[in-house]
XYZ file of C-alpha atoms in Angstrom:
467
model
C 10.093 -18.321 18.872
C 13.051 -17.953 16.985
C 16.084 -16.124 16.835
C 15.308 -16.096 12.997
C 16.109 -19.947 13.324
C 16.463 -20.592 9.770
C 17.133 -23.990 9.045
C 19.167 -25.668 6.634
C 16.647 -26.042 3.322
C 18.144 -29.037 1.295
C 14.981 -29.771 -0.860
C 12.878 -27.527 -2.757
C 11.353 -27.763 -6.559
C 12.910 -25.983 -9.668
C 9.605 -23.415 -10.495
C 8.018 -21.349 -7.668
C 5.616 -22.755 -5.164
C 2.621 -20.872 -3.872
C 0.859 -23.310 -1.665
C 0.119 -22.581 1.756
C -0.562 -26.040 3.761
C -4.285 -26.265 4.974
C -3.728 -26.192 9.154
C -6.826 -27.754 9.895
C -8.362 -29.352 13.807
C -6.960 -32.022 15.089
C -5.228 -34.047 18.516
C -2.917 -31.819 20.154
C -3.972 -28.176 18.567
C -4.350 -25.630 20.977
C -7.397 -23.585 20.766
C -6.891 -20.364 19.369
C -8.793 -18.415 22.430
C -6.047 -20.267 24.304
C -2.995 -19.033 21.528
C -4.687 -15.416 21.789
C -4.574 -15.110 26.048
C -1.309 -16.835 25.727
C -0.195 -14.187 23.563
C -1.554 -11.597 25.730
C -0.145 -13.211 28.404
C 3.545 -12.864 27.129
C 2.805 -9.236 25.626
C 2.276 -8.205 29.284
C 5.175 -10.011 30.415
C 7.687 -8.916 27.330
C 6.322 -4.816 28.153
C 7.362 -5.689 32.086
C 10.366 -6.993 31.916
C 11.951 -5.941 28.604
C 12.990 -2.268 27.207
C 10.283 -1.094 24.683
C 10.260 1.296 22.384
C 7.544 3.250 23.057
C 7.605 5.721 19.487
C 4.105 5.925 18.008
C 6.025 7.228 14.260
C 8.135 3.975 14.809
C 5.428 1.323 15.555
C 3.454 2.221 12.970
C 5.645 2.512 9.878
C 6.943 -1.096 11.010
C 3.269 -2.161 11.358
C 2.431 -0.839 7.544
C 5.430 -3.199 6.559
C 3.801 -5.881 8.641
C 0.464 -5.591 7.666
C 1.534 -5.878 4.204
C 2.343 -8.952 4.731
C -0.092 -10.382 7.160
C -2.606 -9.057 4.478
C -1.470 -12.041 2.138
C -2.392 -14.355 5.120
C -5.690 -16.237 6.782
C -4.302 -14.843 10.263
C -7.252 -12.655 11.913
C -6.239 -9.596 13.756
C -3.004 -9.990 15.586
C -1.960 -9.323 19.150
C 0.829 -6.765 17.713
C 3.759 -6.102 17.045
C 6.635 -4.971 19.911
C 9.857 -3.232 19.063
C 12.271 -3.938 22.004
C 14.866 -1.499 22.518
C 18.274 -3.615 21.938
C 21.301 -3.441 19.267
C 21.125 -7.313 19.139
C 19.558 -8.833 15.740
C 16.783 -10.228 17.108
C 12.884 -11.259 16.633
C 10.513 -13.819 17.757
C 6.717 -14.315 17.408
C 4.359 -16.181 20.134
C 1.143 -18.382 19.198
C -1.341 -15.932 19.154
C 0.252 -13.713 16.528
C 2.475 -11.346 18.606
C 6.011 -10.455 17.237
C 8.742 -8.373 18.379
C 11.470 -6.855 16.652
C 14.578 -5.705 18.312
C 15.578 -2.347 17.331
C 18.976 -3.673 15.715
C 16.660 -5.296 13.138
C 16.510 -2.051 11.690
C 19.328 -0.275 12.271
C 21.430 -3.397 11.038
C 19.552 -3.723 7.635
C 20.043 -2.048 4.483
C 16.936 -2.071 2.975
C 13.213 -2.246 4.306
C 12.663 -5.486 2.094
C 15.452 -7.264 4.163
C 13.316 -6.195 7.734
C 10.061 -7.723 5.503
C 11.888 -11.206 4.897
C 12.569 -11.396 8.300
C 8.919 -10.378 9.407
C 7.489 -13.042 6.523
C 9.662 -15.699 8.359
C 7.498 -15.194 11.510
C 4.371 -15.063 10.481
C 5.109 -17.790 8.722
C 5.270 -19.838 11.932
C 2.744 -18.527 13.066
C 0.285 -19.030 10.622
C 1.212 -22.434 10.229
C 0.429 -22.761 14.011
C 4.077 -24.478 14.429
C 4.123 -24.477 18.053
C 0.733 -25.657 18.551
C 1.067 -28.745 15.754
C 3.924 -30.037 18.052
C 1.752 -32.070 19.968
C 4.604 -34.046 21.669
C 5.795 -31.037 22.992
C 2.648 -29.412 24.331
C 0.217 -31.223 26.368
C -2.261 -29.731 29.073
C -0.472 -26.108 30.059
C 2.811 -26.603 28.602
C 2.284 -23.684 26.440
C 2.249 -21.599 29.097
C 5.172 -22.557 30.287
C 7.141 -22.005 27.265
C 5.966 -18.473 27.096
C 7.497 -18.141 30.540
C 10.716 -19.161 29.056
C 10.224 -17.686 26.159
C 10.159 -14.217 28.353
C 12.590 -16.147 30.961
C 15.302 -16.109 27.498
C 14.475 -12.877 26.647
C 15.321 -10.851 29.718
C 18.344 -13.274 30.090
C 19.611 -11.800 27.340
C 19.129 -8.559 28.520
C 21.315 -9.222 31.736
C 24.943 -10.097 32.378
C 25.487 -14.372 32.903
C 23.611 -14.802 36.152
C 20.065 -14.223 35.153
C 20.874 -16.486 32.199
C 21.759 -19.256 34.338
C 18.931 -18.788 36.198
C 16.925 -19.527 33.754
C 18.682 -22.370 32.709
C 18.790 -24.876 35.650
C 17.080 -27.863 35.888
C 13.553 -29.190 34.052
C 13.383 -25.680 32.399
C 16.919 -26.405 30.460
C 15.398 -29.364 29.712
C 11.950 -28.302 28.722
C 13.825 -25.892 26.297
C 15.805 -28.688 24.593
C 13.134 -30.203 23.564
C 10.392 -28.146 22.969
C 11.886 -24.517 21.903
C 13.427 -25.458 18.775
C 11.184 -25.636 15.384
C 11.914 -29.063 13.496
C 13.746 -28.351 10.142
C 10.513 -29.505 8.483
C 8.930 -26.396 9.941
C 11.666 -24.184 9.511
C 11.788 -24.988 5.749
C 7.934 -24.566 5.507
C 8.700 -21.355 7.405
C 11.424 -20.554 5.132
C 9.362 -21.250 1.800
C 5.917 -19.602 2.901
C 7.961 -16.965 4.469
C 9.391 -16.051 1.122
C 6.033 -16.145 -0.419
C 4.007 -13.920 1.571
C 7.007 -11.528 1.304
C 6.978 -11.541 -2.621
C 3.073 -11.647 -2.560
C 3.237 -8.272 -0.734
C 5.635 -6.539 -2.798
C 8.646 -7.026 -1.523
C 12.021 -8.787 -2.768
C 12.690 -12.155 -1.472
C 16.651 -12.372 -2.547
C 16.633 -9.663 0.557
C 15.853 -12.701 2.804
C 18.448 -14.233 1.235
C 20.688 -10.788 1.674
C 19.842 -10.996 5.364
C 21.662 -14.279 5.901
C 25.189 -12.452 4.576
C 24.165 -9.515 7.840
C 23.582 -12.074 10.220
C 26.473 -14.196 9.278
C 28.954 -10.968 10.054
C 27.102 -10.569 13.423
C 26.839 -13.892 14.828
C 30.015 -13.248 17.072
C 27.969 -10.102 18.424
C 25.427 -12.102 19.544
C 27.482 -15.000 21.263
C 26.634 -14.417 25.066
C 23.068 -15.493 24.227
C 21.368 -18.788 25.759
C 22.379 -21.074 23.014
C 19.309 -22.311 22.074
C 18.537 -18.474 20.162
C 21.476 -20.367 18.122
C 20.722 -23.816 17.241
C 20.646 -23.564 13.507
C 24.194 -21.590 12.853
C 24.532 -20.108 9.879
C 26.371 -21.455 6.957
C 26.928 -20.695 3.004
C 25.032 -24.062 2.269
C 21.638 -21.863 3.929
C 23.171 -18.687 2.537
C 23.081 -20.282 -0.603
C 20.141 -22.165 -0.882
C 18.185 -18.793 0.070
C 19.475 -17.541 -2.959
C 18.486 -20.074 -5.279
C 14.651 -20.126 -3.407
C 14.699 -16.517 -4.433
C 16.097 -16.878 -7.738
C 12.997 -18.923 -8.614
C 10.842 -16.097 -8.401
C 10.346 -13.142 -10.644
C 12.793 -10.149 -10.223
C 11.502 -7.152 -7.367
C 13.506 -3.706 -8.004
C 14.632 -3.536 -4.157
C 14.611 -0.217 -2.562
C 18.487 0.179 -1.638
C 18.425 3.720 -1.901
C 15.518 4.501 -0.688
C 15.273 7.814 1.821
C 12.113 6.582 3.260
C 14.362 3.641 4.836
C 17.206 5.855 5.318
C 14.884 8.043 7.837
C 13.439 5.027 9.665
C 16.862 3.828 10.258
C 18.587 7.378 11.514
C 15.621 7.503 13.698
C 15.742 4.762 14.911
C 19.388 4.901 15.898
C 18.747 8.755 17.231
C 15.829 7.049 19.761
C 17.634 4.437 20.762
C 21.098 6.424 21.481
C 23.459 4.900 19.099
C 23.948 7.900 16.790
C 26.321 10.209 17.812
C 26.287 14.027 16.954
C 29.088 14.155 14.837
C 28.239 11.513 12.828
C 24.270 12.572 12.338
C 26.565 16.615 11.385
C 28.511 14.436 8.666
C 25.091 12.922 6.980
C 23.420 16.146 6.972
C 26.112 18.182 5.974
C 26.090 15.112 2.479
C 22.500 16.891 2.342
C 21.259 13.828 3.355
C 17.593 14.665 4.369
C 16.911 11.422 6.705
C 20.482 12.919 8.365
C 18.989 16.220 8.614
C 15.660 14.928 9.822
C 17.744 12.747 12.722
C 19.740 15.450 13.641
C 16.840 17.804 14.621
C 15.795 14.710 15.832
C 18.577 14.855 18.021
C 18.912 17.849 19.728
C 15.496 17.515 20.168
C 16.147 14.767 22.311
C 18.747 16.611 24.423
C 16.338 19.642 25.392
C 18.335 22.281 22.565
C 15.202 23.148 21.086
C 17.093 26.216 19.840
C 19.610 24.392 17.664
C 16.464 21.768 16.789
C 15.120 24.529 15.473
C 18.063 25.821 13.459
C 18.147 22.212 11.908
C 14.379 21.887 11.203
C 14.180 25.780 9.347
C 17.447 24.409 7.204
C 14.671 21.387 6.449
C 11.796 23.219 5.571
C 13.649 25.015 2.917
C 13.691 21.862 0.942
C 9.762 22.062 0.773
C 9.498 18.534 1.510
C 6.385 17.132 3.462
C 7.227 14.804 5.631
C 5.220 13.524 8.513
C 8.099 12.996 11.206
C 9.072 16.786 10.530
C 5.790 17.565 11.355
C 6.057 15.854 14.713
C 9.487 16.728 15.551
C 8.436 20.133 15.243
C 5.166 20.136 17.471
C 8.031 18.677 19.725
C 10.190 21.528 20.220
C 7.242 23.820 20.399
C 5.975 21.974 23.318
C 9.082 22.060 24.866
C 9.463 25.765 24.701
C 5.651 25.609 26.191
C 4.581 27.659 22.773
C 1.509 25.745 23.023
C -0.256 27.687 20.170
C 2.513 27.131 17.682
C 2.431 23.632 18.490
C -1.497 23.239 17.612
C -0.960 25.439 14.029
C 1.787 22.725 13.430
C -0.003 19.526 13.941
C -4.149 20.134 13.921
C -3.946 20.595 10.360
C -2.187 17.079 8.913
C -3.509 15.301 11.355
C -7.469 15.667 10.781
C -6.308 15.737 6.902
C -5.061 12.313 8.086
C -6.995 10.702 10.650
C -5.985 7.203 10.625
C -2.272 8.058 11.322
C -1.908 7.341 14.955
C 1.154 9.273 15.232
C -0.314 12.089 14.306
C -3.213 11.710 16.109
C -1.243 11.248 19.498
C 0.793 14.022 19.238
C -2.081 16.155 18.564
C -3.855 14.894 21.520
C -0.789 15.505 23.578
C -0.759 19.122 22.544
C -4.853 19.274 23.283
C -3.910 17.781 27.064
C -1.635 20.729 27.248
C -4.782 23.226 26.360
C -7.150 21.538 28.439
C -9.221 19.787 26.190
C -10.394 16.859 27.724
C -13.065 16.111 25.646
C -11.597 17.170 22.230
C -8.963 13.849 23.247
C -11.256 11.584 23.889
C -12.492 11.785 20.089
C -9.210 11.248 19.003
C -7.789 8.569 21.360
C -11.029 6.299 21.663
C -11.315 5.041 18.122
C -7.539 3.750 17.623
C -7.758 2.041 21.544
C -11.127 0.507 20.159
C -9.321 -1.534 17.562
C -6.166 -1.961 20.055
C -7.620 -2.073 23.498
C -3.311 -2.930 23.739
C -2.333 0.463 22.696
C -0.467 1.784 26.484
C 0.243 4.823 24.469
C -3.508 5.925 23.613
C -5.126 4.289 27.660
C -1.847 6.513 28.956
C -3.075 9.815 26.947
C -7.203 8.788 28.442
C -5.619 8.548 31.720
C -3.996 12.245 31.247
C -7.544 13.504 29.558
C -9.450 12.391 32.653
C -7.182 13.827 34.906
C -7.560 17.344 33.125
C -11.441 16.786 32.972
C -12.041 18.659 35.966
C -15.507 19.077 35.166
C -17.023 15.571 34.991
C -18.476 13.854 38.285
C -16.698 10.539 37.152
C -13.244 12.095 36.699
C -11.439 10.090 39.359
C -13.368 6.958 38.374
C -12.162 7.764 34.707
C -8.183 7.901 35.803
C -8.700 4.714 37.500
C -9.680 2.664 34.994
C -7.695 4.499 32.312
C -4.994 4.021 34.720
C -5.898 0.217 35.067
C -5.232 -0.520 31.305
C -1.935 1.079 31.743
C -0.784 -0.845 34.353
C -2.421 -4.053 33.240
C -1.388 -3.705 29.757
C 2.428 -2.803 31.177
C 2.741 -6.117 33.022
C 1.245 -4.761 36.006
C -1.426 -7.268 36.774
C -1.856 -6.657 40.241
C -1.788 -2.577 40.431
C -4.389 -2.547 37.695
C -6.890 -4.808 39.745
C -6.030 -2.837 42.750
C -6.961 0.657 40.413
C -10.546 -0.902 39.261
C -11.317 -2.125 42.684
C -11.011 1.098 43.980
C -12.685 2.674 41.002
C -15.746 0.672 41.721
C -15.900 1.922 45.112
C -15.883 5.466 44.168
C -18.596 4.509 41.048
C -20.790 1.990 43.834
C -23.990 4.810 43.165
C -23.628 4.712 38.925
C -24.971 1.615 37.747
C -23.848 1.357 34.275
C -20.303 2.185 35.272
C -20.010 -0.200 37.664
C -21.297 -2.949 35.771
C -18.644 -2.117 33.000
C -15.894 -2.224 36.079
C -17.321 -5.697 37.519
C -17.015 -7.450 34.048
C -13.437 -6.068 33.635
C -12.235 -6.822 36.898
C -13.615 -10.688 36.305
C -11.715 -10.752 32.856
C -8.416 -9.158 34.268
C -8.869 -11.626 37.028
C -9.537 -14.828 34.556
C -6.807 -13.894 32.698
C -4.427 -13.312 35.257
C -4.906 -17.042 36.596
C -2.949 -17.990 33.647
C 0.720 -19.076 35.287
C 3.526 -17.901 33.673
């Protein structure tokens, strides 16, 4: 984990490099079953204790950016990707491939390319297995007890000085000397295989050098952190040697003015309650349309779905499609309980677009409102098939049973929908608790209690791991 721990890069060759390093077996590598429960293990603990940002529309255009870029990697499916709610410029990844992003990622960068660079930078380590190649550092369960600090750091920084210090006394200060840092060896492989998956996907690396100039300007924000999120400072020798690493490789037309971007990061500030009114009033009235679109945004947020309104008919007279329109919209319908309206607005783009999960959910949370149990299930099962992480789609199951008044196994169905909530949320315990009592009520149905039994026993393996 890093706090985008670049290190100093003093050596590098005068034409582009495109070689990955073979990671083969060896001493001291950690199985990757082990990496991928670890990982799990820490995604629980991160969605416990930290503030997530829970925006289907957000996740996924930062996971189209991501997957970009993990599709120029050997890395199999990853655990995810977490946005934490925080102004901080922060990010980190965890053996395993999970990675967070804070939310001042985005609303501190200019462009989406700079958000990529940081992004490549991760997966970088990850791919290249840097935690689990330290085999000084790790031996036995070790791991696991970095991931504890790892999430130990993590809410420290969340907290005024006492949790930090906390955190920091005795063999766990110690433990984090030695072990939490990347070598600069690593951090330069980082670095340079960073860049290259980034340029591989599309994207243009002198942003990662761009990237250094933001974070140099708000280093002083970020000073009340543990100091080990700090250990490489930033200086013009990195700043500049960036710049060179990217001036090796072929020119990419960055997009600085691009509106997509400019939407994301509105949003994003409009979720996370850093934009103001008057300022989002000043951007629209530029005819900014990401303004606009954040604005509607806004009073959505507040409960004036009248004045949302106002702002989204001003909108629609531009006759641009945009998907995050479309859901703001259903959104003010369903607040004003025009249930009807709210279907017309979103059935339509979202079977036209069935693999957009945003869409998807907020169609199935206007079908919960009709009563249409069943109708969510074929929506919501598919995307929590290739997630079984997704809290957002086990949630909307959960609210689809409950409706399902019909079935004999409806209170069977919350509980276990339920369970994935909880145990997916950091609840370990409470979800347990919901499939134990679940079984009970399913003792007569054989092949549902056979599916509960082998979930219980894997929450309960899992769970044994120590954190």
């Amino acid at each position: 984990m890093t706090h985008i721990a670049w290190a100093d890069v003093t050596h590098f060759s005068s034409s582009p490099q495109f070689n990955v390093p073979e990671i083969g077996s060896g001493i001291g590598l950690i199985d990757r079953q082990n990496e991928k429960m670890i990982g799990e293990k820490v995604y629980r603990e991160v969605q416990h204790q930290l503030p997530i940002a829970h925006n289907t529309w957000l996740e996924d255009q930062l996971l189209s950016v991501f997957s970009n870029i993990l599709s120029q990697t050997q890395l199999g499916q990853p655990i995810g990707l977490v946005l934490v709610n925080d102004a901080q410029i922060n990010a980190f990844a965890v053996p395993g491939g999970l990675f967070a992003l804070n939310t001042g990622m985005i609303t501190s960068a200019r462009n989406l390319d700079e958000i990529a660079g940081v992004m490549a930078h991760e997966i970088a380590h990850v791919t290249q297995r840097h935690y689990s190649r330290s085999q000084e550092a790790f031996k036995g369960q070790s791991l696991l007890a970095l991931a504890g600090i790892i999430v130990g750091a993590l809410v420290a920084s969340q907290a005024d000085g006492n949790a930090g210090a906390a955190v920091m006394m005795g063999s766990q200060a110690a433990l984090m000397d030695q072990q939490l840092t990347y070598s600069r060896n690593q951090e330069r492989e980082a670095d340079r295989i960073g860049m290259q998956y980034m340029y591989a996907a599309g994207y243009n690396p002198q942003s990662m050098a761009d990237y250094f100039e933001v974070m140099h300007r708000t280093t002083s924000q970020v000073s009340f952190l543990p100091d080990f999120w700090l250990t490489h400072p930033l200086t013009t020798e990195r700043m500049s040697e960036a710049r060179l690493r990217a001036n090796q490789l072929p020119q990419v037309k960055s997009g600085m003015r691009d509106e997509n971007f400019e939407i994301l990061k509105w949003y994003t500030l409009v979720v996370t309650n850093q934009a103001t009114e008057l300022q989002l009033q000043t951007l629209a009235k530029q005819g900014s349309f990401a303004g606009e679109l954040a604005l509607a945004a806004f009073y959505n947020q507040q409960g004036d779905y009248v004045l949302a309104q106002t702002q989204l008919n001003q909108l629609k007279k531009q006759k641009k499609l945009h998907n995050l329109l479309t859901l703001i919209q259903t959104d003010v319908y369903l607040g004003q309980n025009k249930l009807d309206d709210a279907y017309q607005t979103i059935e339509s783009p979202a079977r036209v677009m069935p693999e957009n999960r945003a869409l998807a959910y907020k169609l199935a949370e206007v079908l919960i409102r009709q009563k249409q149990p069943a109708q969510v299930n074929n929506l919501v099962q598919n995307f929590v098939n290739q997630n079984p992480r997704d809290i957002t789609g086990w949630h909307l199951l959960q609210q689809s049973a409950n409706i399902d008044v019909a079935s004999q196994l409806r209170a069977v169905n919350v509980l276990r929908y339920r369970a994935e909530v909880e145990y997916w949320s950091g609840l370990e315990e409470g979800a347990i608790k919901s499939l134990l009592h679940a079984q009970r009520l399913a003792k007569d149905n054989v092949a549902m209690s056979v599916q509960l039994k082998q979930r219980i026993d894997q929450m309960q393996q899992e769970r044994q791991l120590k954190i």
